[in-house]
Amino acid sequence: MKRLFNEHIIRKTFELSGTWCFTTDPQDVGKEKGYQNGSFEGQTVTVPSCWNTELGLLNYDGVCWYKRDFYTEGGTLRFLFESVMTYGEVWLDGNYLGSHYGAFSQFDFIVPNVECGEHTLVVRVDSRATKESIPQKKVDWFNYGGIARDVYVEVFKGICVLYNLVKYNLTEDLSGAYVGCDLELYNGNSTKCSTLLCVCVGEHKVFEKEVTIDGNSTLCVSTDKVFIEKVSLWELDSPVLYTVVAKTDTDDLIDKIGFRLIEAKDTKIWLNKKSIELRGVNRHDEHPDWGFAFPPKLMKKDIDLIVNLGCNTIRGAHYPNSKIFVDMLDERGILFWSEIPIWGGGFPDDVLENPVVVERGLEMHREMAKYYYNHPSIIIWGIHNEIYTLYPCTRGISKLYSEYLRANGGNRLITHAAAFPLEDDSLEFDDIICINMYKGWYGGGLDQWDKFVCEFDQHRKKLGQDKKPVVISEFGAGALAGFHSHFDTVRWSEEYQADLLKYCLELFHKTDYIQGYYIWQFCNIRTWPEMDLNRVRCFNNKGILDEYRNPKASYFTVKELNERFIQEEN
Ligand code: ADA
């Protein structure tokens, strides 16, 4: 399942999800043996899935091969992969189609003149990290391997719409909008063709014109902005979505958008010109039984649990989440922070200085901004998490990524999660200042929080950054579900975690310049067994629910506090 709605009524598409033939290749000899031609035997696995959830493969990190036969009537086909973890190479009937690096982004190959009949698609997946990987080997989550999201085949007839990024500006009073589109088209025929291209937003036609494209070529079209006099806004309590249909004579692409304005000024965050406090959790798109191949049913359950907690926002720590999840947030009026997996501790300066890594990070931002552009729920782009901000190279990276997203990422707030906020050299590139801090768990007692809050207030004023709202993007404590203590000072107890979160939430809520928080974290997550992070049970246990979504005591503490804050607001 790709989206919560049909992206095409005209275009014929079929899923290649289901059973595939699968084998591990621990010596990485598959290419020499000709596996790319489909000449291997193996077990059956379902796609999408992560191989580490198969029996015996929990800790397998390496190369695997997948094979799937399918029938087509032929023509120009587009093979679309939503997520291959981490490096994927693809062959059709032994012919190399190409490769993609990066676990959390879609990619595709367009193949003209495919003959009618049976074909074989082969995918080589390599999950191993190198010095040039994003993320690096050292991360505080389990880096699953596999084809973790769906695979599709789309049949291209004539001129097709590959992408449609809807760009708009709202009028000052937010009642109307100037709407235009950046479209990418592809001519699936081998000869030059023309078509009428038409784009509608709801019932408003915003573009209609004839376009001509050479055979098997791409064309980008940017339309002029058209004024829509009356629009309903995408609000948290009424998230109105508009269906956008881009249509040619032979093809279509359907998406949804919402009209909203997000701003950060005068130390506050404003949604549609109303100030909001962000009440959120950090959530990994992960489950011990599914890995990153997270099923929609469980996504909905996670969202229900988060809404029940009184939250209005989720940070997709630490990578772009599946589009279905973001569709659900669009529909339910929940704000989302999306980021790429440049994760702190794993990135020493020699890695961050490597131009291959810098370019990979930029490419991940390009992909995120393009594929998620139309989602109204995404209000924050995170450029990196906890990298050491006093490396000379960090400033350059922060500048590069934030400038890219500011120019190409639509109306969103840009930030990075700062673990060293008092020595951070990149705060000036942010729209909101986001701080990860674990006082009361790592480094210092709980009362150190008050000291920090005063110190940072002085600091931001000294830097001239005091008009920017501050959000505490990570804080928390580990708790082993079921471990209780009469003493709230006993670490790892549910009581200790609940108390720490209560202390923090109350402090953040009453501090004027702090405009929100994201608890670390929604639920426990699996981590690498060999990590030197001291993770009991090989899990990061800071969830306010356990990994099977059973609540710890802190879940109810947080719920109670959020409800109180909401009441105060009204
Ligand atoms: C960091 C990091 C998280 C997690 C957390 C922790 O802030 O961003 O991914 O590792 O620490 O639990 O220590």
Coordinates of C-alpha atoms and ligand atoms in Angstrom, one line a residue:
M1 CA 0.0 0.0 0.0
K2 CA 1.6 3.2 -1.2
R3 CA -0.7 6.0 0.0
L4 CA -4.0 6.3 1.9
F5 CA -5.7 7.2 -1.4
N6 CA -5.4 6.2 -5.0
E7 CA -2.6 8.1 -6.8
H8 CA -3.9 7.0 -10.2
I9 CA -7.2 6.4 -11.8
I10 CA -5.9 6.2 -15.4
R11 CA -2.3 4.9 -14.9
K12 CA -2.1 1.1 -14.6
T13 CA 0.0 0.1 -11.7
F14 CA 0.7 -3.2 -10.0
E15 CA 2.4 -4.1 -6.8
L16 CA 5.3 -6.5 -6.6
S17 CA 4.8 -6.9 -2.9
G18 CA 4.2 -10.5 -1.8
T19 CA 6.5 -13.5 -1.9
W20 CA 10.1 -13.2 -3.4
C21 CA 12.9 -15.7 -3.6
F22 CA 15.7 -14.6 -1.1
T23 CA 19.2 -15.6 -0.2
T24 CA 22.0 -14.3 1.9
D25 CA 25.4 -13.8 0.3
P26 CA 27.8 -13.5 3.3
Q27 CA 30.9 -13.8 1.2
D28 CA 29.5 -11.3 -1.3
V29 CA 30.2 -13.5 -4.3
G30 CA 26.7 -13.3 -5.9
K31 CA 27.8 -11.1 -8.8
E32 CA 30.7 -13.4 -9.7
K33 CA 28.2 -16.3 -9.7
G34 CA 25.8 -14.4 -11.9
Y35 CA 23.0 -14.0 -9.4
Q36 CA 22.0 -10.8 -11.2
N37 CA 20.6 -13.1 -14.0
G38 CA 18.3 -14.7 -11.5
S39 CA 20.5 -17.9 -11.2
F40 CA 20.1 -18.5 -7.5
E41 CA 17.9 -20.5 -5.2
G42 CA 16.7 -19.5 -1.8
Q43 CA 14.0 -19.3 0.7
T44 CA 10.7 -17.4 0.4
V45 CA 10.3 -14.1 2.1
T46 CA 7.5 -11.6 1.9
V47 CA 8.2 -8.1 0.6
P48 CA 8.1 -5.6 2.2
S49 CA 10.0 -6.9 5.2
C50 CA 13.4 -6.7 6.9
W51 CA 15.5 -9.9 6.9
N52 CA 16.6 -9.4 10.5
T53 CA 13.0 -10.4 11.5
E54 CA 13.5 -13.8 9.8
L55 CA 14.5 -16.8 11.9
G56 CA 18.3 -17.0 12.3
L57 CA 19.0 -13.7 10.7
L58 CA 18.6 -11.3 13.6
N59 CA 22.1 -10.0 13.5
Y60 CA 22.9 -10.5 9.8
D61 CA 24.5 -7.4 8.3
G62 CA 25.7 -7.9 4.8
V63 CA 24.5 -8.7 1.2
C64 CA 21.3 -10.4 0.3
W65 CA 19.6 -11.1 -3.1
Y66 CA 15.9 -11.0 -3.9
K67 CA 14.2 -12.3 -7.0
R68 CA 10.7 -12.0 -8.3
D69 CA 9.1 -13.1 -11.6
F70 CA 6.2 -11.2 -13.0
Y71 CA 4.1 -10.9 -16.1
T72 CA 3.4 -7.7 -18.1
E73 CA 1.8 -6.8 -21.3
G74 CA 4.9 -4.7 -21.9
G75 CA 5.6 -1.1 -23.0
T76 CA 7.4 1.5 -20.9
L77 CA 7.5 0.4 -17.3
R78 CA 8.6 2.3 -14.2
F79 CA 9.9 0.2 -11.3
L80 CA 9.4 2.1 -8.1
F81 CA 11.1 1.0 -4.8
E82 CA 9.9 2.8 -1.7
S83 CA 12.8 1.7 0.6
V84 CA 15.7 -0.6 0.1
M85 CA 18.0 -0.7 3.1
T86 CA 20.7 0.6 2.5
Y87 CA 22.3 0.2 -0.9
G88 CA 20.2 -1.4 -3.6
E89 CA 21.1 -2.5 -7.1
V90 CA 18.5 -3.7 -9.6
W91 CA 18.5 -5.9 -12.7
L92 CA 15.6 -6.7 -15.1
D93 CA 16.2 -10.0 -17.0
G94 CA 19.9 -9.7 -16.3
N95 CA 20.1 -6.1 -17.5
Y96 CA 21.4 -3.6 -15.0
L97 CA 18.9 -0.8 -14.3
G98 CA 20.9 1.1 -11.7
S99 CA 21.5 1.6 -8.0
H100 CA 20.3 3.7 -5.1
Y101 CA 22.0 4.6 -1.8
G102 CA 20.0 5.5 1.3
A103 CA 17.5 3.4 3.2
F104 CA 14.6 5.7 3.7
S105 CA 13.9 7.2 0.3
Q106 CA 12.1 6.0 -2.7
F107 CA 13.8 5.6 -6.1
D108 CA 12.7 4.4 -9.5
F109 CA 13.9 3.3 -12.9
I110 CA 12.0 3.9 -16.2
V111 CA 12.5 1.1 -18.8
P112 CA 11.1 1.6 -22.3
N113 CA 10.2 -1.2 -24.7
V114 CA 9.7 -4.0 -22.2
E115 CA 8.3 -7.0 -24.2
C116 CA 5.0 -8.7 -23.4
G117 CA 5.6 -11.8 -21.3
E118 CA 7.3 -13.1 -18.2
H119 CA 10.2 -11.2 -16.7
T120 CA 12.6 -11.4 -13.7
L121 CA 13.5 -8.6 -11.4
V122 CA 16.6 -9.1 -9.2
V123 CA 17.6 -6.8 -6.3
R124 CA 20.9 -7.0 -4.5
V125 CA 20.7 -5.3 -1.1
D126 CA 23.7 -4.4 1.0
S127 CA 23.1 -3.2 4.5
R128 CA 26.8 -2.8 5.5
A129 CA 28.0 0.6 6.6
T130 CA 31.2 2.1 5.3
K131 CA 33.1 5.3 6.2
E132 CA 30.9 7.1 3.7
S133 CA 27.6 5.9 5.0
I134 CA 24.6 7.9 6.3
P135 CA 23.9 6.7 9.0
Q136 CA 27.3 5.5 10.1
K137 CA 27.6 2.0 11.7
K138 CA 27.4 3.6 15.1
V139 CA 23.8 4.5 15.7
D140 CA 21.4 4.1 18.6
W141 CA 18.9 2.0 16.6
F142 CA 18.9 -1.3 14.8
N143 CA 19.9 -0.9 11.2
Y144 CA 17.7 -3.4 9.6
G145 CA 18.4 -4.7 6.1
G146 CA 15.9 -5.6 3.4
I147 CA 13.2 -4.3 1.0
A148 CA 11.3 -2.5 3.8
R149 CA 8.6 -0.7 1.9
D150 CA 6.6 -1.7 -1.2
V151 CA 7.7 -2.2 -4.8
Y152 CA 5.5 -1.1 -7.7
V153 CA 5.4 -1.4 -11.5
E154 CA 3.7 1.4 -13.3
V155 CA 2.8 1.2 -17.0
F156 CA 3.6 4.5 -18.8
K157 CA 1.4 5.3 -21.8
G158 CA 2.1 8.6 -23.6
I159 CA 3.0 11.6 -21.6
C160 CA 3.0 10.8 -17.8
V161 CA 3.2 12.9 -14.7
L162 CA 6.2 11.9 -12.6
Y163 CA 5.9 14.5 -9.9
N164 CA 3.8 17.5 -9.0
L165 CA 5.0 19.8 -6.3
V166 CA 2.2 22.3 -5.4
K167 CA 3.6 25.7 -4.4
Y168 CA 1.4 28.4 -2.9
N169 CA 1.4 31.6 -1.0
L170 CA -1.5 32.5 1.3
T171 CA -2.9 36.1 1.3
E172 CA -2.1 38.2 4.4
D173 CA -5.5 37.4 5.9
L174 CA -5.1 33.7 5.0
S175 CA -8.4 33.6 3.2
G176 CA -7.1 33.0 -0.4
A177 CA -4.0 31.5 -2.1
Y178 CA -1.8 31.9 -5.1
V179 CA -1.3 28.4 -6.4
G180 CA 1.2 27.1 -8.9
C181 CA 2.9 23.8 -9.7
D182 CA 6.3 22.4 -10.5
L183 CA 5.7 19.3 -12.6
E184 CA 8.0 16.7 -14.0
L185 CA 6.7 14.9 -17.1
Y186 CA 8.0 11.9 -19.0
N187 CA 7.0 10.8 -22.5
G188 CA 6.7 7.0 -22.4
N189 CA 6.4 6.8 -26.2
S190 CA 9.5 6.5 -28.3
T191 CA 8.4 9.3 -30.6
K192 CA 7.7 13.0 -29.9
C193 CA 4.1 13.6 -28.6
S194 CA 1.9 16.3 -27.4
T195 CA -0.8 16.3 -24.8
L196 CA -3.1 18.7 -23.0
L197 CA -1.8 19.0 -19.4
C198 CA -4.4 20.0 -16.8
V199 CA -4.0 20.5 -13.1
C200 CA -6.9 21.0 -10.7
V201 CA -6.8 21.8 -7.0
G202 CA -10.1 20.8 -5.6
E203 CA -12.6 22.2 -8.0
H204 CA -10.2 25.0 -9.2
K205 CA -8.4 24.5 -12.5
V206 CA -4.9 26.0 -12.0
F207 CA -3.3 25.0 -15.3
E208 CA -4.3 23.9 -18.7
K209 CA -1.9 23.9 -21.7
E210 CA -0.6 21.8 -24.5
V211 CA 2.9 20.4 -23.9
T212 CA 5.2 18.5 -26.4
I213 CA 8.0 16.2 -25.3
D214 CA 10.5 14.1 -27.3
G215 CA 10.3 10.4 -27.1
N216 CA 11.4 8.8 -23.9
S217 CA 12.4 12.2 -22.5
T218 CA 11.6 14.3 -19.4
L219 CA 10.3 17.8 -19.3
C220 CA 9.9 20.1 -16.2
V221 CA 7.0 22.5 -16.3
S222 CA 6.5 25.4 -13.8
T223 CA 3.1 26.9 -14.0
D224 CA 2.2 30.5 -13.3
K225 CA 0.4 31.1 -10.0
V226 CA -3.4 31.3 -10.1
F227 CA -5.4 33.1 -7.4
I228 CA -7.9 31.0 -5.5
E229 CA -10.1 33.5 -3.7
K230 CA -11.4 31.3 -0.8
V231 CA -9.5 28.4 0.7
S232 CA -10.2 26.4 3.9
L233 CA -7.1 26.1 6.1
W234 CA -5.5 23.0 7.3
E235 CA -5.9 23.4 11.1
L236 CA -5.1 21.0 13.9
D237 CA -8.8 20.6 14.8
S238 CA -10.0 20.7 11.2
P239 CA -7.2 19.5 8.8
V240 CA -8.9 20.3 5.5
L241 CA -7.2 18.5 2.5
Y242 CA -7.6 19.4 -1.2
T243 CA -7.3 16.7 -3.8
V244 CA -4.8 17.8 -6.6
V245 CA -5.2 16.0 -10.0
A246 CA -2.6 16.5 -12.7
K247 CA -3.8 14.9 -15.9
T248 CA -2.6 14.3 -19.5
D249 CA -4.5 12.6 -22.3
T250 CA -3.2 9.2 -21.1
D251 CA -2.1 9.5 -17.5
D252 CA -2.7 11.1 -14.1
L253 CA -1.2 11.8 -10.7
I254 CA -3.4 12.4 -7.7
D255 CA -2.1 13.9 -4.5
K256 CA -3.5 15.9 -1.5
I257 CA -2.4 19.2 -0.1
G258 CA -3.5 21.4 2.8
F259 CA -3.2 25.2 3.0
R260 CA -1.4 26.4 6.1
L261 CA 1.2 28.8 7.2
I262 CA 3.9 28.0 9.8
E263 CA 6.1 30.7 11.2
A264 CA 8.6 31.2 14.0
K265 CA 8.9 34.8 15.3
D266 CA 8.8 36.7 18.6
T267 CA 10.0 33.6 20.4
K268 CA 6.8 31.7 19.4
I269 CA 5.7 29.2 16.8
W270 CA 2.6 30.2 14.8
L271 CA 0.3 27.9 12.9
N272 CA -2.0 30.0 10.7
K273 CA -1.1 33.0 12.8
K274 CA -2.1 31.3 16.1
S275 CA 0.6 30.6 18.6
I276 CA 1.1 26.9 19.4
E277 CA 3.0 24.9 22.0
L278 CA 4.5 21.8 20.5
R279 CA 3.7 18.8 22.7
G280 CA 5.4 15.8 21.1
V281 CA 7.2 12.5 21.2
N282 CA 10.2 11.2 19.2
R283 CA 9.1 8.1 17.4
H284 CA 11.1 5.5 15.4
D285 CA 9.1 3.8 12.6
E286 CA 10.2 0.5 14.1
H287 CA 8.8 -2.6 15.8
P288 CA 10.7 -5.7 17.0
D289 CA 8.6 -8.0 15.0
W290 CA 8.5 -5.9 11.8
G291 CA 11.7 -3.8 11.9
F292 CA 11.3 -0.8 9.6
A293 CA 8.7 -2.6 7.5
F294 CA 6.0 -1.1 9.7
P295 CA 2.5 -2.1 8.9
P296 CA -0.2 0.6 8.4
K297 CA -2.5 -1.0 11.1
L298 CA 0.2 -0.4 13.7
M299 CA 1.0 3.1 12.4
K300 CA -2.6 4.0 13.1
K301 CA -2.4 2.4 16.6
D302 CA 0.8 4.4 17.4
I303 CA -1.0 7.6 16.3
D304 CA -4.0 6.8 18.4
L305 CA -1.7 6.3 21.4
I306 CA 0.1 9.6 20.7
V307 CA -3.2 11.5 20.3
N308 CA -4.6 9.9 23.5
L309 CA -1.5 11.2 25.2
G310 CA -2.5 14.8 24.3
C311 CA 0.3 15.4 21.9
N312 CA 0.0 17.5 18.7
T313 CA 3.3 16.6 17.1
I314 CA 5.8 13.8 16.3
R315 CA 9.4 13.9 15.5
G316 CA 10.3 11.2 12.9
A317 CA 13.6 10.4 14.6
H318 CA 15.9 9.9 12.7
Y319 CA 14.9 9.5 9.1
P320 CA 12.0 10.1 6.6
N321 CA 9.0 8.0 7.6
S322 CA 6.8 6.1 5.2
K323 CA 4.4 8.2 3.2
I324 CA 1.4 6.3 4.5
F325 CA 2.3 7.4 8.1
V326 CA 2.7 11.0 6.9
D327 CA -0.7 10.7 5.0
M328 CA -2.3 9.7 8.3
L329 CA -0.8 12.7 10.1
D330 CA -2.1 15.0 7.2
E331 CA -5.6 13.5 7.7
R332 CA -5.6 13.8 11.5
G333 CA -4.0 17.2 11.9
I334 CA -0.8 16.2 13.6
L335 CA 2.4 18.1 13.1
F336 CA 5.5 16.3 11.9
W337 CA 9.3 16.9 12.0
S338 CA 11.1 15.0 9.3
E339 CA 14.9 14.6 9.1
I340 CA 17.6 12.6 7.5
P341 CA 19.8 10.1 9.4
I342 CA 22.9 12.1 10.1
W343 CA 23.1 10.9 13.7
G344 CA 25.5 12.5 16.2
G345 CA 28.0 10.3 17.9
G346 CA 28.6 8.2 14.8
F347 CA 29.9 11.2 12.8
P348 CA 33.5 12.2 13.7
D349 CA 34.9 15.2 11.8
D350 CA 36.9 13.1 9.3
V351 CA 33.6 11.6 8.2
L352 CA 31.8 14.9 8.1
E353 CA 34.5 16.5 6.1
N354 CA 34.3 13.8 3.4
P355 CA 32.8 15.3 0.3
V356 CA 31.0 12.0 -0.5
V357 CA 29.2 12.1 2.8
V358 CA 28.3 15.8 2.5
E359 CA 26.9 15.2 -1.0
R360 CA 25.0 12.1 0.2
G361 CA 23.5 14.2 2.9
L362 CA 22.5 16.8 0.4
E363 CA 21.0 14.2 -1.9
M364 CA 18.9 12.9 1.0
H365 CA 17.6 16.4 1.7
R366 CA 16.8 16.7 -2.0
E367 CA 14.9 13.5 -2.0
M368 CA 13.0 14.3 1.3
A369 CA 12.1 17.8 0.1
K370 CA 10.8 16.5 -3.3
Y371 CA 8.9 13.4 -2.2
Y372 CA 7.3 14.9 0.9
Y373 CA 6.8 18.4 -0.4
N374 CA 3.0 18.3 -0.5
H375 CA 2.4 17.0 3.0
P376 CA 0.9 19.8 5.1
S377 CA 1.7 18.0 8.4
I378 CA 5.4 18.4 7.9
I379 CA 6.3 21.7 9.5
I380 CA 9.9 21.1 10.5
W381 CA 12.9 19.9 8.5
G382 CA 15.7 18.6 10.6
I383 CA 19.1 18.9 9.0
H384 CA 21.2 16.8 11.4
N385 CA 21.1 15.4 14.9
E386 CA 23.7 15.9 17.6
I387 CA 26.8 16.2 15.5
Y388 CA 29.5 18.0 17.2
T389 CA 28.9 21.6 16.3
L390 CA 32.4 22.9 17.0
Y391 CA 34.1 20.9 14.3
P392 CA 35.0 23.6 11.7
C393 CA 33.2 21.5 9.0
T394 CA 29.8 21.5 10.9
R395 CA 29.1 25.1 10.2
G396 CA 29.6 24.6 6.5
I397 CA 27.3 21.6 6.4
S398 CA 24.6 23.4 8.5
K399 CA 24.7 26.3 6.1
L400 CA 24.6 24.2 3.0
Y401 CA 21.7 22.0 4.1
S402 CA 19.6 24.8 5.6
E403 CA 20.0 27.0 2.6
Y404 CA 19.0 24.1 0.3
L405 CA 15.9 23.4 2.3
R406 CA 15.0 27.1 2.7
A407 CA 15.1 27.5 -1.1
N408 CA 13.5 24.1 -2.0
G409 CA 11.6 22.8 1.0
G410 CA 8.4 24.9 1.0
N411 CA 6.9 26.6 4.1
R412 CA 8.7 24.8 6.9
L413 CA 10.9 25.6 9.9
I414 CA 14.5 24.5 9.6
T415 CA 16.4 23.3 12.6
H416 CA 19.0 20.9 13.8
A417 CA 18.9 19.0 17.1
A418 CA 21.7 20.5 19.2
A419 CA 23.4 18.4 21.8
F420 CA 25.9 21.1 22.7
P421 CA 23.7 24.2 22.7
L422 CA 26.1 26.4 24.7
E423 CA 28.9 25.9 22.2
D424 CA 26.9 25.6 19.1
D425 CA 28.1 27.4 16.0
S426 CA 25.1 26.7 13.8
L427 CA 22.2 28.2 15.7
E428 CA 22.0 31.1 13.3
F429 CA 21.0 28.8 10.5
D430 CA 17.9 27.6 12.3
D431 CA 14.4 29.0 12.5
I432 CA 13.8 27.4 15.8
I433 CA 16.5 26.3 18.2
C434 CA 16.2 22.7 19.2
I435 CA 18.0 21.2 22.1
N436 CA 18.7 17.5 23.1
M437 CA 19.6 17.2 26.7
Y438 CA 19.4 14.5 29.3
K439 CA 20.0 16.1 32.6
G440 CA 18.8 13.7 35.3
W441 CA 19.9 10.8 33.2
Y442 CA 23.3 11.5 31.7
G443 CA 25.5 14.1 33.2
G444 CA 24.1 15.9 36.2
G445 CA 21.1 15.7 38.4
L446 CA 17.6 16.7 37.5
D447 CA 18.0 20.1 39.2
Q448 CA 20.7 20.9 36.7
W449 CA 17.8 21.6 34.3
D450 CA 16.9 24.9 36.0
K451 CA 20.5 26.0 35.9
F452 CA 20.6 25.2 32.2
V453 CA 17.4 27.0 31.4
C454 CA 18.7 30.2 32.9
E455 CA 22.2 29.8 31.3
F456 CA 20.7 29.2 27.9
D457 CA 18.5 32.2 28.2
Q458 CA 21.5 34.4 28.7
H459 CA 23.4 32.6 26.0
R460 CA 20.7 33.1 23.3
K461 CA 20.4 36.8 24.2
K462 CA 24.2 37.2 23.9
L463 CA 24.1 35.6 20.5
G464 CA 21.3 37.8 19.4
Q465 CA 19.2 34.6 18.7
D466 CA 16.5 35.4 21.3
K467 CA 13.7 36.1 18.9
K468 CA 13.7 32.4 17.9
P469 CA 11.5 29.9 19.8
V470 CA 13.3 27.1 21.6
V471 CA 12.1 23.5 21.6
I472 CA 13.5 20.7 23.8
S473 CA 13.8 18.1 21.1
E474 CA 15.1 15.2 23.3
F475 CA 15.1 14.5 27.0
G476 CA 14.1 11.5 29.0
A477 CA 15.2 8.5 31.1
G478 CA 15.4 4.7 30.7
A479 CA 12.8 2.6 32.5
L480 CA 12.5 -1.2 32.5
A481 CA 8.8 -1.9 32.1
G482 CA 7.5 -3.7 35.2
F483 CA 10.4 -2.5 37.4
H484 CA 9.0 -0.5 40.3
S485 CA 10.5 1.1 43.3
H486 CA 9.2 2.9 46.4
F487 CA 12.0 5.4 45.9
D488 CA 11.7 7.7 43.0
T489 CA 15.5 8.1 42.9
V490 CA 16.1 4.5 41.7
R491 CA 17.2 4.6 38.1
W492 CA 15.6 2.3 35.6
S493 CA 12.4 2.2 37.6
E494 CA 9.1 3.3 36.0
E495 CA 8.8 5.8 38.9
Y496 CA 12.1 7.5 38.2
Q497 CA 11.2 8.0 34.5
A498 CA 7.8 9.3 35.3
D499 CA 9.2 11.8 37.9
L500 CA 11.9 13.0 35.6
L501 CA 9.4 13.6 32.8
K502 CA 7.0 15.4 35.1
Y503 CA 9.8 17.7 36.3
C504 CA 10.9 18.5 32.8
L505 CA 7.4 19.1 31.3
E506 CA 6.5 21.5 34.1
L507 CA 9.7 23.4 33.7
F508 CA 9.5 23.7 30.0
H509 CA 5.8 24.6 30.0
K510 CA 6.4 27.5 32.5
T511 CA 9.6 28.8 30.7
D512 CA 8.5 31.6 28.4
Y513 CA 11.1 31.1 25.7
I514 CA 10.5 27.3 25.5
Q515 CA 7.7 26.6 23.0
G516 CA 7.6 22.9 23.0
Y517 CA 9.1 19.5 23.7
Y518 CA 9.6 16.1 22.1
I519 CA 10.0 13.4 24.8
W520 CA 12.7 10.8 24.1
Q521 CA 10.9 8.6 23.3
F522 CA 7.5 7.2 22.3
C523 CA 8.4 3.5 22.8
N524 CA 11.4 1.3 23.4
I525 CA 13.4 0.5 20.3
R526 CA 15.8 -2.3 19.4
T527 CA 19.5 -1.3 19.1
W528 CA 22.7 -3.0 17.9
P529 CA 23.9 -5.6 20.3
E530 CA 27.6 -4.6 19.8
M531 CA 27.0 -0.9 20.4
D532 CA 29.0 0.6 23.2
L533 CA 25.9 2.5 24.4
N534 CA 25.1 0.4 27.4
R535 CA 21.7 -0.6 26.2
V536 CA 20.0 -3.1 28.5
R537 CA 18.4 -6.0 26.6
C538 CA 19.8 -4.5 23.4
F539 CA 17.0 -2.0 23.5
N540 CA 16.9 1.7 24.1
N541 CA 14.5 1.6 27.1
K542 CA 13.6 5.3 27.2
G543 CA 10.1 4.6 25.7
I544 CA 7.1 5.7 27.7
L545 CA 5.7 2.5 26.3
D546 CA 7.6 -0.7 25.9
E547 CA 8.4 -2.0 22.4
Y548 CA 5.1 -3.8 22.2
R549 CA 3.3 -0.5 23.0
N550 CA 2.3 -1.4 26.6
P551 CA 2.3 1.8 28.7
K552 CA 4.8 2.5 31.5
A553 CA 3.7 4.7 34.4
S554 CA 5.2 7.7 32.6
Y555 CA 2.6 7.4 29.8
F556 CA -0.1 8.3 32.2
T557 CA 1.9 11.1 33.9
V558 CA 2.6 12.7 30.6
K559 CA -1.1 12.4 29.5
E560 CA -2.2 14.1 32.7
L561 CA 0.2 16.9 32.3
N562 CA -0.6 17.4 28.6
E563 CA -4.3 17.5 29.5
R564 CA -3.6 20.2 32.1
F565 CA -1.6 22.3 29.6
I566 CA -4.4 22.0 27.0
Q567 CA -7.0 23.1 29.6
E568 CA -4.8 26.1 30.5
E569 CA -4.6 27.0 26.8
N570 CA -8.4 27.1 26.4
Ligands
ADA1 C1 20.5 11.0 21.6 C2 20.0 10.5 20.2 C3 18.9 9.5 20.3 C4 19.2 8.5 21.4 C5 19.3 9.3 22.7 C6 19.6 8.4 23.9 O1 20.0 12.2 21.9 O2 19.6 11.6 19.4 O3 18.8 8.8 19.1 O4 20.3 7.8 21.2 O5 20.4 10.1 22.6 O6 18.7 7.5 24.2 O7 20.7 8.5 24.5

